[in-house]
XYZ file of N, CA and C in Angstrom:
267
model
N -48.601 -29.392 -58.784
C -49.473 -28.964 -57.796
C -50.801 -28.480 -57.965
N -52.038 -28.839 -57.477
C -53.099 -28.696 -57.940
C -53.804 -27.121 -57.342
N -54.795 -26.721 -57.795
C -55.597 -25.588 -57.476
C -55.900 -25.681 -55.869
N -55.760 -24.566 -55.207
C -56.086 -24.491 -53.756
C -57.669 -24.573 -53.610
N -58.242 -25.233 -52.767
C -59.642 -25.169 -52.628
C -60.056 -23.751 -51.915
N -61.217 -23.176 -52.320
C -61.498 -21.744 -51.723
C -62.114 -22.075 -50.397
N -62.234 -23.348 -49.999
C -62.794 -23.624 -48.582
C -61.608 -24.228 -47.710
N -61.845 -23.811 -46.237
C -60.842 -24.305 -45.419
C -61.435 -25.888 -45.142
N -60.370 -26.772 -45.178
C -60.735 -28.227 -45.025
C -61.098 -28.550 -43.583
N -61.938 -29.572 -43.331
C -62.415 -29.965 -42.131
C -61.187 -30.178 -41.153
N -60.021 -30.861 -41.760
C -58.797 -31.297 -40.872
C -58.309 -30.083 -40.205
N -58.224 -28.889 -41.115
C -57.644 -27.760 -40.425
C -58.659 -27.251 -39.081
N -59.852 -27.117 -39.555
C -60.892 -26.747 -38.528
C -60.663 -27.791 -37.231
N -60.556 -28.873 -37.342
C -60.573 -30.263 -36.343
C -59.275 -29.806 -35.574
N -58.086 -29.309 -36.290
C -56.763 -29.106 -35.544
C -56.953 -27.989 -34.644
N -57.583 -26.961 -35.209
C -57.639 -25.647 -34.532
C -58.603 -25.928 -33.296
N -59.571 -26.655 -33.417
C -60.590 -26.787 -32.334
C -59.789 -27.593 -31.294
N -58.968 -28.642 -31.580
C -58.117 -29.623 -30.768
C -57.260 -28.737 -29.889
N -56.571 -27.614 -30.658
C -55.578 -26.928 -29.905
C -56.333 -26.132 -28.906
N -57.323 -25.498 -29.367
C -58.267 -24.528 -28.316
C -58.521 -25.531 -27.129
N -59.207 -26.673 -27.468
C -59.604 -27.511 -26.367
C -58.446 -27.957 -25.435
N -57.215 -28.345 -25.873
C -56.164 -28.803 -25.054
C -55.695 -27.527 -24.308
N -55.844 -26.373 -24.674
C -55.373 -25.237 -23.673
C -56.528 -24.347 -23.070
N -57.858 -25.294 -23.096
C -59.030 -24.464 -22.558
C -58.912 -24.566 -20.848
N -59.484 -23.333 -20.340
C -59.668 -23.358 -18.901
C -60.619 -24.372 -18.483
N -61.805 -24.629 -19.120
C -62.623 -25.688 -18.987
C -62.033 -27.098 -18.932
N -61.374 -27.580 -19.774
C -60.316 -28.610 -19.426
C -59.595 -28.743 -18.569
N -58.702 -27.680 -18.085
C -57.880 -27.823 -17.078
C -58.910 -27.740 -15.539
N -60.007 -27.120 -15.675
C -60.833 -27.157 -14.683
C -61.193 -28.538 -14.056
N -61.844 -29.221 -15.153
C -62.300 -30.626 -15.007
C -61.032 -31.584 -14.490
N -59.873 -31.415 -15.032
C -58.810 -32.250 -14.372
C -58.375 -31.837 -12.840
N -58.524 -30.560 -12.511
C -58.369 -30.129 -11.046
C -59.319 -30.723 -10.331
N -60.645 -30.455 -10.748
C -61.875 -30.944 -10.124
C -61.668 -32.466 -9.511
N -61.034 -33.340 -10.639
C -61.025 -34.851 -10.266
C -59.762 -35.166 -9.573
N -58.893 -34.012 -9.228
C -57.765 -34.304 -8.473
C -56.766 -35.061 -9.291
N -56.774 -34.889 -10.565
C -55.745 -35.495 -11.676
C -55.820 -36.876 -11.625
N -57.217 -37.462 -11.353
C -57.274 -38.898 -11.080
C -58.268 -39.379 -12.039
N -57.871 -40.576 -12.634
C -58.878 -41.170 -13.501
C -60.190 -41.654 -12.903
N -61.439 -41.365 -13.323
C -62.715 -41.540 -12.627
C -63.163 -42.871 -12.953
N -62.319 -43.649 -13.828
C -62.836 -44.985 -14.229
C -61.969 -45.964 -13.344
N -60.568 -45.994 -13.231
C -59.649 -46.918 -12.629
C -59.001 -46.332 -11.162
N -59.396 -44.858 -11.023
C -59.019 -44.119 -9.651
C -57.502 -44.140 -9.637
N -56.836 -44.325 -10.714
C -55.366 -44.011 -10.802
C -54.910 -42.614 -10.944
N -54.046 -42.116 -10.223
C -53.591 -40.784 -10.128
C -52.677 -40.452 -11.336
N -52.713 -39.326 -11.711
C -51.503 -38.723 -12.961
C -50.302 -38.823 -12.335
N -49.173 -39.288 -12.849
C -47.714 -39.355 -12.322
C -46.897 -38.942 -13.490
N -45.777 -38.106 -13.233
C -44.762 -37.878 -14.012
C -43.505 -38.397 -13.351
N -43.599 -39.175 -12.408
C -42.410 -40.024 -11.854
C -41.601 -40.764 -12.905
N -40.171 -40.643 -12.928
C -39.536 -41.505 -13.834
C -39.972 -43.021 -13.565
N -40.296 -43.607 -14.853
C -40.568 -45.074 -15.019
C -42.113 -45.151 -14.625
N -42.554 -44.328 -14.114
C -44.040 -44.524 -13.652
C -45.044 -43.321 -14.380
N -44.664 -42.786 -15.384
C -45.387 -41.936 -16.092
C -46.991 -42.397 -16.422
N -47.827 -41.626 -15.980
C -49.102 -41.869 -16.370
C -49.882 -40.619 -16.395
N -50.577 -40.423 -17.554
C -51.297 -39.163 -18.009
C -52.884 -39.382 -17.843
N -53.522 -38.367 -17.375
C -55.102 -38.478 -17.446
C -55.410 -37.617 -18.710
N -56.495 -37.969 -19.208
C -57.301 -37.213 -20.325
C -58.558 -36.764 -20.029
N -58.956 -35.691 -20.571
C -60.627 -35.403 -20.512
C -61.373 -35.696 -21.604
N -62.428 -36.450 -21.349
C -63.242 -36.737 -22.320
C -64.724 -36.106 -22.304
N -65.387 -35.691 -23.230
C -66.759 -35.493 -23.085
C -67.720 -36.618 -22.729
N -68.757 -36.332 -21.955
C -69.827 -37.400 -21.599
C -70.447 -37.742 -22.872
N -71.121 -38.850 -22.967
C -71.850 -39.283 -24.290
C -73.077 -38.079 -24.364
N -73.129 -37.908 -25.929
C -74.157 -36.778 -26.170
C -73.887 -35.507 -25.968
N -72.675 -35.096 -25.319
C -72.349 -33.752 -25.253
C -71.878 -33.011 -26.437
N -71.071 -33.743 -27.450
C -70.643 -33.092 -28.680
C -71.284 -33.525 -29.772
N -71.925 -32.891 -30.697
C -72.390 -33.208 -32.006
C -71.440 -32.526 -32.977
N -70.301 -33.319 -33.358
C -69.250 -32.652 -34.280
C -69.802 -32.217 -35.524
N -70.894 -32.860 -36.169
C -71.513 -32.474 -37.510
C -72.133 -31.292 -37.235
N -72.765 -30.923 -36.057
C -73.523 -29.577 -35.986
C -72.579 -28.705 -35.754
N -71.391 -28.939 -35.052
C -70.443 -27.744 -34.752
C -69.916 -27.443 -36.116
N -69.343 -28.492 -36.979
C -68.721 -28.048 -38.262
C -69.758 -27.465 -39.198
N -71.154 -27.736 -39.144
C -72.042 -26.997 -39.956
C -72.320 -25.496 -39.440
N -72.331 -25.181 -38.155
C -72.313 -23.823 -37.683
C -70.986 -23.003 -38.226
N -69.892 -23.696 -38.052
C -68.464 -22.903 -38.309
C -68.697 -22.510 -39.876
N -68.991 -23.586 -40.805
C -69.035 -23.311 -42.119
C -70.264 -22.334 -42.562
N -71.342 -22.318 -41.694
C -72.359 -21.347 -42.197
C -72.228 -20.000 -41.701
N -71.843 -19.796 -40.241
C -71.623 -18.715 -39.704
C -70.313 -17.991 -39.637
N -69.263 -18.706 -39.529
C -67.798 -18.263 -39.405
C -67.196 -18.208 -40.727
N -67.050 -19.227 -41.531
C -66.390 -19.564 -42.649
C -67.356 -19.563 -43.837
N -68.276 -18.615 -43.816
C -69.071 -18.366 -44.752
C -68.431 -18.164 -46.237
N -69.335 -18.181 -47.556
C -68.434 -17.938 -48.693
C -68.173 -16.375 -48.760
N -67.179 -16.034 -49.355
C -66.775 -14.720 -49.733
C -67.706 -13.668 -50.090
N -68.767 -14.259 -50.885
C -69.891 -13.293 -51.198
C -70.620 -12.865 -50.114
N -70.658 -13.292 -48.923
C -71.362 -12.905 -47.616
C -70.370 -12.153 -46.767
N -69.101 -11.833 -47.273
C -68.317 -10.981 -46.503
C -67.976 -9.593 -47.019
N -67.241 -8.660 -46.611
C -66.884 -7.542 -47.058
C -65.492 -7.073 -46.233
N -64.837 -6.248 -46.817
C -63.446 -5.740 -46.227
C -63.696 -4.495 -45.826
N -63.424 -4.117 -44.445
C -63.447 -2.789 -44.153
C -62.461 -2.517 -43.198
N -62.148 -1.071 -42.822
C -60.885 -0.695 -42.025
C -61.349 -0.612 -40.672
N -60.671 -0.816 -39.665
C -60.790 -0.911 -38.351
C -61.832 0.235 -38.006
């Protein structure tokens, strides 16, 4: 087993952001606003047996710049330990 990297891998950050997104109020609000209906084909979400159909929420083009998001996370939140200190509450 190799030595652990001192930095959090992008895949772990991506996974945490996806989990946050899937449970976000903003995502739920978009689904409710569109009445659980696909805005492309106008098919409504269904959980009926043998007719299951799920809708998803997507960002409009140009809304998310993932490279910039990762850059800010690494620079501001997951900065090097030299830029951090340990304190009591």
